[in-house]
């Protein structure tokens, strides 16, 4: 337990040691807190976000530390006593230890400096409320005990998700989404009191008090989880998805679709960003009206908006796609839509349709005929709409296997010219 810090990347240890040595010069104490401490205990990989709690004046300490690290401060909120320093691959948050008061539910809190113990108590779950004081000698971190006044270690050992006080979800309803992510990722179960608080918070409609932007941030974090589907399944079990995205339910059909995506029999997953495909698969069964409401409620990035619009059109094509008799017919139907949307369609389609859509994505979509515009001109085709039309027909004939090489293509063009 005392050696937890030595599991950190050695370069990060050096940075933290430097901060620990500088802190006393401004009468401050620095603690490693939050998810990193939890993940060190669980022996999980540590990401790039590192949280430091500072008992003392962050506004004084942050510039000193940033300079010593050769990093730079990217965000700073002097009234809140917070600063973010980017150094090497890390994003290190320094925050003055504080208590929070929420005058109304779900708004940003009024904060006041406070000792670390109170700072830990204002946090979300016990497993995120542990800290290790940073101390160093000769540029090396010293082993320090874990500070765990709220029972985080015991909860981790029992795989228990436990809120720290009964106003927590009212104060900050994003904790409902954070809880589902944590529980799913770390295989935790809410204890009885926490489960009751979750149910009560959802029944009280606290999620509706959050701005769409805050929910959206949490939804994006969900999509970035190792297993977003498991988070959605758990969220639905808690009765939360319906409040976040009306129409989204965890169904056997959705589970099957996501399993198909995981198995990725046809090697399609790598063709589109995972978050886009996951978002599309989750939203695929929502009605047109539900999707329209979803688009209206959240200010989504253009890529996701396009994806949703494409899906609304694409899923209407199922019958036409099934009836498509040749690659060129399939190409004609799918060509207007984006690769991520078609990848979603592939995973959402029934078994007989999948091979053709997969081949379309992997081969047919990018297929070029053996001749280009210059070649056609050299063969005597005058530039203009006719040339475009011939190129198009040439590509369709190549897709359908009627033309396989350059010689056949040239012969085909000559024949077209002779016939016209
Ligand atoms: N925190 C909180 N309530 C919130 C958000 C954050 O109490 N609504 C506290 C928790 O102590 C959390 C810490 O701030 O551990 C840092 O938050 P964040 O970086 O968002 O998450 P991590 O716990 O580091 O977890 P993750 O692995 O999910 O990034």
Short mmCIF file of C-alpha atoms and ligand atoms in Angstrom, two decimals:
data_model
loop_
_atom_site.label_atom_id
_atom_site.label_comp_id
_atom_site.label_asym_id
_atom_site.label_seq_id
_atom_site.Cartn_x
_atom_site.Cartn_y
_atom_site.Cartn_z
CA UNK A 1 0.00 0.00 0.00
CA UNK A 2 2.84 2.40 0.84
CA UNK A 3 4.46 1.84 -2.49
CA UNK A 4 1.45 2.62 -4.67
CA UNK A 5 3.10 5.70 -6.16
CA UNK A 6 5.98 3.62 -7.47
CA UNK A 7 3.61 1.99 -9.94
CA UNK A 8 3.33 5.32 -11.75
CA UNK A 9 5.37 5.98 -14.87
CA UNK A 10 8.87 6.99 -13.66
CA UNK A 11 8.72 10.26 -15.62
CA UNK A 12 5.46 11.14 -13.89
CA UNK A 13 6.98 10.23 -10.52
CA UNK A 14 9.76 12.74 -11.20
CA UNK A 15 7.23 15.47 -11.97
CA UNK A 16 5.25 14.73 -8.83
CA UNK A 17 8.44 14.70 -6.75
CA UNK A 18 9.31 18.14 -8.10
CA UNK A 19 5.83 19.44 -7.19
CA UNK A 20 6.15 17.95 -3.71
CA UNK A 21 9.48 19.74 -3.21
CA UNK A 22 8.10 23.08 -4.39
CA UNK A 23 4.86 22.95 -2.35
CA UNK A 24 6.40 23.83 1.05
CA UNK A 25 7.98 26.94 -0.45
CA UNK A 26 4.46 28.39 -0.69
CA UNK A 27 3.20 26.65 2.45
CA UNK A 28 1.20 24.11 0.50
CA UNK A 29 0.70 20.34 0.68
CA UNK A 30 -0.04 18.34 -2.48
CA UNK A 31 -2.07 15.13 -2.66
CA UNK A 32 -2.67 12.71 -5.49
CA UNK A 33 -6.45 12.14 -5.51
CA UNK A 34 -9.40 10.70 -7.37
CA UNK A 35 -9.47 8.12 -10.11
CA UNK A 36 -5.70 7.69 -10.31
CA UNK A 37 -5.48 6.53 -6.70
CA UNK A 38 -8.39 4.17 -7.28
CA UNK A 39 -6.79 2.77 -10.44
CA UNK A 40 -3.40 2.38 -8.73
CA UNK A 41 -5.09 0.26 -6.07
CA UNK A 42 -6.80 -1.81 -8.74
CA UNK A 43 -3.54 -2.13 -10.67
CA UNK A 44 -5.20 -0.68 -13.74
CA UNK A 45 -3.40 1.39 -16.36
CA UNK A 46 -3.19 5.09 -15.54
CA UNK A 47 -4.46 7.50 -18.18
CA UNK A 48 -3.23 10.98 -19.01
CA UNK A 49 -5.53 12.83 -16.58
CA UNK A 50 -3.92 13.27 -13.19
CA UNK A 51 -5.69 15.04 -10.31
CA UNK A 52 -3.78 16.79 -7.56
CA UNK A 53 -5.48 18.35 -4.53
CA UNK A 54 -3.60 21.23 -2.99
CA UNK A 55 -3.98 22.33 0.60
CA UNK A 56 -2.72 25.86 0.07
CA UNK A 57 -2.74 28.47 -2.65
CA UNK A 58 -2.93 26.94 -6.13
CA UNK A 59 -2.64 30.38 -7.71
CA UNK A 60 0.83 30.67 -6.22
CA UNK A 61 1.88 27.06 -6.67
CA UNK A 62 0.70 26.37 -10.24
CA UNK A 63 3.04 28.81 -12.05
CA UNK A 64 6.01 27.58 -10.01
CA UNK A 65 5.26 23.95 -10.78
CA UNK A 66 4.51 24.59 -14.46
CA UNK A 67 7.83 26.33 -14.86
CA UNK A 68 9.77 23.63 -13.03
CA UNK A 69 8.12 20.95 -15.15
CA UNK A 70 8.68 22.82 -18.40
CA UNK A 71 4.93 22.51 -18.96
CA UNK A 72 2.33 25.17 -19.55
CA UNK A 73 -0.87 26.18 -17.83
CA UNK A 74 -3.80 25.68 -20.22
CA UNK A 75 -6.70 26.55 -17.95
CA UNK A 76 -6.87 28.58 -14.83
CA UNK A 77 -9.75 29.67 -12.62
CA UNK A 78 -8.24 31.79 -9.85
CA UNK A 79 -11.54 32.21 -7.93
CA UNK A 80 -11.93 28.39 -7.79
CA UNK A 81 -8.22 27.80 -7.13
CA UNK A 82 -7.84 25.42 -10.07
CA UNK A 83 -5.27 25.17 -12.84
CA UNK A 84 -4.49 22.61 -15.53
CA UNK A 85 -0.92 22.03 -16.59
CA UNK A 86 0.03 20.17 -19.75
CA UNK A 87 3.39 18.49 -19.51
CA UNK A 88 4.64 15.70 -21.78
CA UNK A 89 1.67 13.40 -22.33
CA UNK A 90 -0.05 14.38 -19.08
CA UNK A 91 -2.86 16.73 -18.25
CA UNK A 92 -2.38 17.55 -14.61
CA UNK A 93 -5.16 19.29 -12.69
CA UNK A 94 -4.31 21.19 -9.53
CA UNK A 95 -7.30 22.08 -7.37
CA UNK A 96 -7.36 23.77 -4.03
CA UNK A 97 -8.99 21.51 -1.43
CA UNK A 98 -12.49 22.80 -0.80
CA UNK A 99 -16.03 22.27 0.36
CA UNK A 100 -18.90 22.85 -1.99
CA UNK A 101 -22.34 24.27 -1.38
CA UNK A 102 -25.07 23.82 -3.96
CA UNK A 103 -27.61 26.61 -3.51
CA UNK A 104 -29.86 24.81 -6.00
CA UNK A 105 -29.71 21.30 -7.44
CA UNK A 106 -27.56 20.60 -10.49
CA UNK A 107 -25.88 24.00 -10.77
CA UNK A 108 -22.22 24.72 -10.26
CA UNK A 109 -21.39 24.95 -6.56
CA UNK A 110 -20.16 27.78 -4.39
CA UNK A 111 -16.76 26.68 -3.14
CA UNK A 112 -14.73 27.49 -0.08
CA UNK A 113 -11.19 26.41 0.87
CA UNK A 114 -11.21 23.51 3.31
CA UNK A 115 -8.88 20.78 4.58
CA UNK A 116 -8.39 17.63 2.51
CA UNK A 117 -10.72 15.49 4.63
CA UNK A 118 -13.66 17.76 3.75
CA UNK A 119 -12.55 17.91 0.13
CA UNK A 120 -12.74 14.12 -0.02
CA UNK A 121 -16.17 14.11 1.58
CA UNK A 122 -17.63 16.43 -1.08
CA UNK A 123 -16.74 13.92 -3.80
CA UNK A 124 -18.97 11.42 -5.53
CA UNK A 125 -18.16 7.84 -4.55
CA UNK A 126 -16.02 6.41 -1.76
CA UNK A 127 -13.68 4.70 -4.23
CA UNK A 128 -12.89 8.14 -5.71
CA UNK A 129 -12.31 9.74 -2.32
CA UNK A 130 -8.85 8.46 -1.42
CA UNK A 131 -5.61 10.40 -1.49
CA UNK A 132 -1.86 9.99 -1.15
CA UNK A 133 0.24 12.88 0.10
CA UNK A 134 3.18 13.67 -2.12
CA UNK A 135 6.52 13.97 -0.36
CA UNK A 136 9.97 13.82 -1.88
CA UNK A 137 13.64 13.81 -1.06
CA UNK A 138 16.51 14.33 -3.53
CA UNK A 139 14.09 14.47 -6.42
CA UNK A 140 12.53 11.08 -5.56
CA UNK A 141 9.02 10.45 -4.23
CA UNK A 142 8.92 8.99 -0.74
CA UNK A 143 6.59 6.10 0.10
CA UNK A 144 3.51 7.53 1.79
CA UNK A 145 0.45 5.85 3.28
CA UNK A 146 -2.94 5.95 1.64
CA UNK A 147 -5.36 8.43 3.19
CA UNK A 148 -8.73 6.70 3.14
CA UNK A 149 -11.00 8.23 5.75
CA UNK A 150 -14.20 7.23 3.95
CA UNK A 151 -13.64 3.53 3.44
CA UNK A 152 -12.75 3.45 -0.24
CA UNK A 153 -10.39 0.47 0.07
CA UNK A 154 -13.01 -1.68 1.78
CA UNK A 155 -15.56 -0.74 -0.88
CA UNK A 156 -13.16 -1.57 -3.68
CA UNK A 157 -12.42 -4.92 -2.10
CA UNK A 158 -16.15 -5.63 -1.81
CA UNK A 159 -16.78 -4.24 -5.31
CA UNK A 160 -19.20 -1.75 -3.79
CA UNK A 161 -20.33 1.56 -5.29
CA UNK A 162 -21.15 3.89 -2.43
CA UNK A 163 -22.20 7.54 -2.46
CA UNK A 164 -20.72 9.62 0.31
CA UNK A 165 -23.75 11.61 1.42
CA UNK A 166 -27.44 11.72 0.78
CA UNK A 167 -27.50 15.03 -1.13
CA UNK A 168 -24.84 13.92 -3.59
CA UNK A 169 -27.06 13.16 -6.60
CA UNK A 170 -29.24 16.18 -6.00
CA UNK A 171 -26.15 18.39 -5.90
CA UNK A 172 -24.71 16.89 -9.04
CA UNK A 173 -26.91 14.52 -11.05
CA UNK A 174 -24.06 13.81 -13.50
CA UNK A 175 -22.97 11.44 -10.77
CA UNK A 176 -25.76 9.13 -11.89
CA UNK A 177 -24.03 8.70 -15.23
CA UNK A 178 -20.60 8.57 -13.63
CA UNK A 179 -21.90 5.85 -11.30
CA UNK A 180 -23.14 3.72 -14.18
CA UNK A 181 -19.81 4.08 -15.98
CA UNK A 182 -17.80 3.22 -12.88
CA UNK A 183 -20.03 0.33 -11.84
CA UNK A 184 -19.93 -1.14 -15.30
CA UNK A 185 -16.21 -0.62 -15.91
CA UNK A 186 -15.09 -1.87 -12.50
CA UNK A 187 -17.86 -4.42 -11.93
CA UNK A 188 -19.28 -2.71 -8.85
CA UNK A 189 -22.72 -3.00 -7.30
CA UNK A 190 -24.35 -0.08 -5.49
CA UNK A 191 -24.90 -0.76 -1.81
CA UNK A 192 -28.46 -0.65 -0.56
CA UNK A 193 -28.44 3.04 0.42
CA UNK A 194 -26.79 4.08 -2.85
CA UNK A 195 -29.24 2.02 -4.91
CA UNK A 196 -32.10 3.74 -3.08
CA UNK A 197 -30.54 7.16 -3.71
CA UNK A 198 -30.16 6.40 -7.41
CA UNK A 199 -33.78 5.30 -7.68
CA UNK A 200 -34.98 8.36 -5.74
CA UNK A 201 -32.87 10.77 -7.83
CA UNK A 202 -34.24 9.32 -11.05
CA UNK A 203 -37.81 9.40 -9.73
CA UNK A 204 -37.31 13.04 -8.71
CA UNK A 205 -36.23 13.86 -12.28
CA UNK A 206 -32.87 15.37 -11.30
CA UNK A 207 -31.36 14.50 -14.68
CA UNK A 208 -33.74 16.93 -16.33
CA UNK A 209 -32.14 19.73 -14.32
CA UNK A 210 -28.80 19.31 -16.06
CA UNK A 211 -27.99 21.33 -19.14
CA UNK A 212 -27.90 19.25 -22.34
CA UNK A 213 -24.20 20.11 -22.63
CA UNK A 214 -23.37 18.47 -19.31
CA UNK A 215 -25.33 15.34 -20.21
CA UNK A 216 -23.69 15.26 -23.59
CA UNK A 217 -20.23 15.36 -22.06
CA UNK A 218 -21.15 12.36 -19.95
CA UNK A 219 -22.64 10.52 -22.94
CA UNK A 220 -19.42 11.06 -24.89
CA UNK A 221 -17.46 9.66 -21.95
CA UNK A 222 -19.79 6.65 -22.04
CA UNK A 223 -19.02 6.09 -25.71
CA UNK A 224 -15.31 6.24 -24.89
CA UNK A 225 -15.61 3.48 -22.25
CA UNK A 226 -13.99 0.10 -22.99
CA UNK A 227 -17.49 -1.43 -23.12
CA UNK A 228 -20.09 1.28 -23.75
CA UNK A 229 -22.76 -1.36 -24.36
CA UNK A 230 -22.40 -2.65 -20.80
CA UNK A 231 -22.87 0.90 -19.49
CA UNK A 232 -26.05 1.29 -21.52
CA UNK A 233 -27.36 -2.07 -20.30
CA UNK A 234 -26.75 -1.05 -16.69
CA UNK A 235 -28.17 2.44 -17.23
CA UNK A 236 -31.34 0.91 -18.61
CA UNK A 237 -31.50 -1.47 -15.67
CA UNK A 238 -31.36 1.59 -13.39
CA UNK A 239 -34.16 3.20 -15.42
CA UNK A 240 -31.90 5.99 -16.65
CA UNK A 241 -31.62 5.64 -20.44
CA UNK A 242 -35.26 6.57 -21.05
CA UNK A 243 -34.64 9.91 -19.30
CA UNK A 244 -31.47 10.61 -21.22
CA UNK A 245 -32.41 9.41 -24.68
CA UNK A 246 -36.13 8.62 -24.90
CA UNK A 247 -36.57 5.48 -26.98
CA UNK A 248 -33.21 3.95 -26.07
CA UNK A 249 -33.79 0.59 -24.44
CA UNK A 250 -31.55 -2.38 -23.84
CA UNK A 251 -33.21 -5.04 -25.99
CA UNK A 252 -32.16 -8.49 -27.23
CA UNK A 253 -31.98 -7.00 -30.75
CA UNK A 254 -29.58 -4.29 -29.57
CA UNK A 255 -27.49 -6.82 -27.65
CA UNK A 256 -27.27 -9.02 -30.75
CA UNK A 257 -26.26 -6.10 -32.95
CA UNK A 258 -23.54 -5.05 -30.54
CA UNK A 259 -22.29 -8.63 -30.30
CA UNK A 260 -22.05 -8.67 -34.10
CA UNK A 261 -20.00 -5.49 -33.92
CA UNK A 262 -17.70 -7.02 -31.31
CA UNK A 263 -17.19 -10.18 -33.37
CA UNK A 264 -16.76 -8.16 -36.54
CA UNK A 265 -16.73 -11.24 -38.74
CA UNK A 266 -16.15 -9.23 -41.92
CA UNK A 267 -13.47 -6.83 -40.66
CA UNK A 268 -15.64 -3.72 -40.99
CA UNK A 269 -15.13 -2.11 -37.56
CA UNK A 270 -11.74 -0.61 -38.48
CA UNK A 271 -13.25 1.33 -41.38
CA UNK A 272 -15.04 3.89 -39.18
CA UNK A 273 -14.41 5.58 -35.80
CA UNK A 274 -15.56 3.26 -33.02
CA UNK A 275 -17.55 5.96 -31.23
CA UNK A 276 -19.52 6.79 -34.37
CA UNK A 277 -20.40 3.16 -35.03
CA UNK A 278 -21.31 2.58 -31.40
CA UNK A 279 -23.52 5.70 -31.34
CA UNK A 280 -25.24 4.61 -34.55
CA UNK A 281 -25.86 1.08 -33.31
CA UNK A 282 -27.32 2.33 -30.04
CA UNK A 283 -29.63 4.78 -31.80
CA UNK A 284 -30.61 2.53 -34.68
CA UNK A 285 -33.97 1.41 -33.25
CA UNK A 286 -35.19 4.85 -32.23
CA UNK A 287 -38.15 6.03 -34.29
CA UNK A 288 -37.76 8.96 -36.68
CA UNK A 289 -39.57 11.17 -34.15
CA UNK A 290 -37.36 10.05 -31.27
CA UNK A 291 -34.26 10.71 -33.34
CA UNK A 292 -35.57 14.14 -34.29
CA UNK A 293 -36.13 14.91 -30.60
CA UNK A 294 -32.65 13.64 -29.75
CA UNK A 295 -31.14 15.92 -32.40
CA UNK A 296 -33.13 18.84 -31.07
CA UNK A 297 -32.24 18.28 -27.43
CA UNK A 298 -28.48 17.91 -27.81
CA UNK A 299 -26.06 20.10 -29.73
CA UNK A 300 -24.25 17.22 -31.32
CA UNK A 301 -21.15 17.46 -33.49
CA UNK A 302 -21.88 17.69 -37.21
CA UNK A 303 -20.43 14.23 -37.84
CA UNK A 304 -22.97 12.62 -35.50
CA UNK A 305 -25.84 14.71 -36.90
CA UNK A 306 -24.94 13.55 -40.41
CA UNK A 307 -24.68 9.98 -39.20
CA UNK A 308 -28.17 10.11 -37.71
CA UNK A 309 -29.65 11.70 -40.83
CA UNK A 310 -27.98 9.06 -42.99
CA UNK A 311 -29.32 6.29 -40.79
CA UNK A 312 -32.87 7.60 -41.00
CA UNK A 313 -32.65 7.31 -44.80
CA UNK A 314 -30.59 4.13 -44.93
CA UNK A 315 -32.84 2.03 -42.77
CA UNK A 316 -35.70 2.78 -45.17
CA UNK A 317 -33.68 1.14 -47.93
CA UNK A 318 -33.62 -2.32 -46.39
CA UNK A 319 -36.09 -3.80 -48.91
CA UNK A 320 -34.37 -2.18 -51.89
CA UNK A 321 -30.97 -3.35 -50.68
CA UNK A 322 -32.21 -6.89 -50.24
CA UNK A 323 -33.62 -6.80 -53.76
CA UNK A 324 -30.45 -5.35 -55.31
CA UNK A 325 -29.35 -7.95 -57.84
CA UNK A 326 -25.84 -6.69 -58.65
CA UNK A 327 -22.94 -4.82 -57.06
CA UNK A 328 -23.67 -1.78 -59.21
CA UNK A 329 -27.26 -1.63 -57.97
CA UNK A 330 -26.04 -1.81 -54.39
CA UNK A 331 -23.47 0.87 -55.16
CA UNK A 332 -26.16 3.14 -56.56
CA UNK A 333 -28.22 2.80 -53.38
CA UNK A 334 -25.38 3.19 -50.87
CA UNK A 335 -23.11 5.67 -52.62
CA UNK A 336 -24.75 8.84 -51.17
CA UNK A 337 -24.13 7.78 -47.57
CA UNK A 338 -21.09 8.00 -45.31
CA UNK A 339 -18.89 5.01 -44.46
CA UNK A 340 -19.73 5.10 -40.70
CA UNK A 341 -23.47 5.07 -41.48
CA UNK A 342 -23.08 2.14 -43.87
CA UNK A 343 -20.92 0.33 -41.30
CA UNK A 344 -23.77 0.75 -38.80
CA UNK A 345 -26.20 -0.60 -41.39
CA UNK A 346 -23.90 -3.60 -41.92
CA UNK A 347 -23.95 -4.53 -38.23
CA UNK A 348 -27.66 -3.81 -37.94
CA UNK A 349 -28.60 -5.89 -40.99
CA UNK A 350 -29.74 -9.47 -40.96
CA UNK A 351 -27.22 -12.19 -41.77
CA UNK A 352 -27.93 -12.55 -45.53
CA UNK A 353 -27.35 -8.83 -46.20
CA UNK A 354 -24.08 -8.54 -44.32
CA UNK A 355 -21.62 -10.06 -46.81
CA UNK A 356 -22.76 -7.80 -49.64
CA UNK A 357 -22.63 -4.61 -47.55
CA UNK A 358 -19.22 -5.66 -46.24
CA UNK A 359 -17.90 -6.21 -49.77
CA UNK A 360 -19.36 -2.90 -50.81
CA UNK A 361 -17.46 -1.14 -48.02
CA UNK A 362 -14.21 -3.02 -48.44
CA UNK A 363 -13.97 -3.23 -52.24
CA UNK A 364 -16.75 -1.84 -54.33
CA UNK A 365 -17.07 1.64 -52.87
CA UNK A 366 -13.52 2.60 -53.77
CA UNK A 367 -13.30 0.63 -57.00
CA UNK A 368 -11.99 2.62 -59.97
CA UNK A 369 -12.65 1.44 -63.54
CA UNK A 370 -9.56 0.55 -65.64
CA UNK A 371 -9.84 3.84 -67.60
CA UNK A 372 -10.10 7.42 -66.40
CA UNK A 373 -11.34 10.60 -68.09
CA UNK A 374 -8.03 11.23 -69.85
CA UNK A 375 -8.05 7.71 -71.23
CA UNK A 376 -11.55 8.22 -72.58
CA UNK A 377 -10.54 11.47 -74.25
CA UNK A 378 -7.57 9.70 -75.83
CA UNK A 379 -10.04 7.17 -77.21
CA UNK A 380 -11.96 10.00 -78.87
CA UNK A 381 -14.71 10.83 -76.37
CA UNK A 382 -15.34 14.59 -76.35
CA UNK A 383 -15.35 16.22 -72.89
CA UNK A 384 -18.83 16.89 -71.55
CA UNK A 385 -21.78 15.08 -69.95
CA UNK A 386 -21.38 12.11 -72.29
CA UNK A 387 -17.89 11.49 -70.93
CA UNK A 388 -19.17 11.54 -67.35
CA UNK A 389 -21.98 9.17 -68.27
CA UNK A 390 -19.56 6.76 -69.96
CA UNK A 391 -17.24 6.80 -66.94
CA UNK A 392 -20.19 6.04 -64.70
CA UNK A 393 -21.35 3.15 -66.92
CA UNK A 394 -17.82 1.86 -67.19
CA UNK A 395 -17.55 1.75 -63.40
CA UNK A 396 -20.90 -0.05 -63.11
CA UNK A 397 -19.81 -2.62 -65.72
CA UNK A 398 -16.49 -3.09 -63.85
CA UNK A 399 -18.35 -3.51 -60.51
CA UNK A 400 -20.55 -6.17 -62.08
CA UNK A 401 -17.55 -8.04 -63.46
CA UNK A 402 -18.43 -7.38 -67.11
CA UNK A 403 -15.15 -5.54 -67.61
CA UNK A 404 -12.06 -6.94 -65.96
CA UNK A 405 -9.09 -5.22 -67.57
CA UNK A 406 -7.94 -2.25 -69.59
CA UNK A 407 -8.20 -3.97 -72.97
CA UNK A 408 -11.79 -5.00 -72.30
CA UNK A 409 -12.57 -1.48 -71.12
CA UNK A 410 -11.14 0.08 -74.28
CA UNK A 411 -13.10 -2.32 -76.42
CA UNK A 412 -16.25 -1.48 -74.47
CA UNK A 413 -15.70 2.26 -75.03
CA UNK A 414 -15.11 1.82 -78.76
CA UNK A 415 -18.30 -0.16 -78.98
CA UNK A 416 -20.24 2.56 -77.18
CA UNK A 417 -18.81 5.18 -79.55
CA UNK A 418 -19.69 3.05 -82.58
CA UNK A 419 -23.26 2.61 -81.30
CA UNK A 420 -23.87 6.29 -80.66
N1 LIG B 1 -15.60 14.09 -8.87
C1 LIG B 1 -16.76 14.15 -8.10
N2 LIG B 1 -17.97 14.42 -8.67
C2 LIG B 1 -18.04 14.64 -10.01
C3 LIG B 1 -16.87 14.58 -10.81
C4 LIG B 1 -15.67 14.29 -10.20
O1 LIG B 1 -16.70 13.95 -6.91
N3 LIG B 1 -19.21 14.91 -10.57
C5 LIG B 1 -14.32 13.81 -8.20
C6 LIG B 1 -14.02 12.35 -7.93
O2 LIG B 1 -13.26 12.27 -6.78
C7 LIG B 1 -13.18 11.95 -9.13
C8 LIG B 1 -12.37 13.20 -9.35
O3 LIG B 1 -13.25 14.28 -9.02
O4 LIG B 1 -12.38 10.83 -8.83
C9 LIG B 1 -11.82 13.35 -10.75
O5 LIG B 1 -12.86 13.31 -11.67
P1 LIG B 1 -12.65 12.78 -13.14
O6 LIG B 1 -11.29 13.12 -13.61
O7 LIG B 1 -13.82 13.18 -13.94
O8 LIG B 1 -12.80 11.19 -13.01
P2 LIG B 1 -11.90 10.03 -12.44
O9 LIG B 1 -12.42 9.58 -11.13
O10 LIG B 1 -10.47 10.36 -12.54
O11 LIG B 1 -12.33 8.79 -13.30
P3 LIG B 1 -12.24 8.28 -14.76
O12 LIG B 1 -11.37 7.08 -14.61
O13 LIG B 1 -13.65 7.92 -15.07
O14 LIG B 1 -11.67 9.36 -15.61
#
